[in-house]
């Protein structure tokens, strides 16, 4: 079973897989360059106190994205998958 959600709604400590990226051309290219393409696993590592921006683990790199940019990214979460652990600092 799969659950669909946008990246900005991904709870801290949980992971999902990218299914679609809808962004302006310049931002779409930046996200693609970061490796945010269909099938990429993304983990929400940290939310700022105000909730914007959030830090995501994408292909081994910790990337901060604003909510407005994260809302255009659609994810699919698999029900049987366990939540990922946060990266210790």
XYZ file of C-alpha atoms in Angstrom:
89
model
C 0.000 0.000 0.000
C 1.240 3.481 -0.868
C 0.555 6.913 0.556
C 1.017 10.041 -1.561
C 2.068 13.337 0.024
C 4.065 16.451 -0.789
C 7.584 16.886 0.552
C 6.564 19.723 2.880
C 4.153 17.309 4.661
C 6.770 14.606 5.292
C 7.116 14.218 9.082
C 10.535 14.622 10.681
C 12.436 11.326 10.787
C 10.411 9.681 8.000
C 11.321 8.788 4.424
C 9.500 8.568 1.111
C 10.306 8.334 -2.588
C 9.987 11.089 -5.198
C 7.302 10.507 -7.814
C 7.071 13.962 -9.401
C 8.743 17.381 -9.285
C 6.727 20.450 -10.304
C 8.788 23.626 -10.109
C 9.729 26.672 -12.121
C 12.381 25.848 -14.756
C 15.296 27.307 -12.771
C 14.304 25.552 -9.537
C 13.542 22.318 -11.411
C 17.085 22.300 -12.752
C 18.567 22.960 -9.295
C 16.533 20.156 -7.763
C 17.539 17.797 -10.572
C 21.195 18.735 -10.069
C 20.809 17.838 -6.378
C 19.585 14.393 -7.428
C 15.920 14.961 -6.657
C 14.470 12.818 -9.446
C 11.810 10.106 -9.619
C 12.676 7.193 -7.327
C 15.017 9.138 -5.045
C 14.616 8.414 -1.343
C 14.192 11.563 0.746
C 14.284 11.731 4.556
C 13.107 14.731 6.569
C 15.907 15.208 9.074
C 15.092 18.508 10.764
C 12.404 21.173 10.794
C 13.229 24.697 11.888
C 11.262 25.970 14.909
C 8.953 27.936 12.597
C 8.676 24.965 10.209
C 10.371 26.699 7.283
C 12.914 25.746 5.952
C 13.355 22.017 6.551
C 16.475 19.901 6.116
C 16.208 16.775 3.978
C 18.674 13.961 3.400
C 18.892 13.473 -0.364
C 21.445 11.020 -1.793
C 23.772 11.474 1.188
C 23.629 15.274 1.246
C 21.708 17.382 3.760
C 19.696 19.980 1.807
C 17.508 22.770 3.225
C 14.404 23.619 1.194
C 11.752 26.256 1.737
C 8.179 25.112 2.135
C 7.176 26.849 -1.116
C 9.730 24.762 -3.032
C 8.967 21.527 -1.165
C 5.231 21.759 -1.891
C 5.840 21.090 -5.590
C 7.515 17.746 -4.913
C 5.224 14.714 -4.722
C 6.319 11.680 -2.718
C 5.134 8.126 -2.261
C 5.528 6.457 1.113
C 5.370 2.676 1.389
C 3.326 1.435 4.324
C 5.703 -1.391 5.280
C 8.723 0.911 5.502
C 10.029 1.830 8.938
C 10.760 5.510 9.715
C 14.414 6.413 9.209
C 16.535 7.508 12.131
C 17.706 11.093 12.333
C 21.337 11.835 11.565
C 23.322 12.368 14.774
C 25.470 15.475 14.978
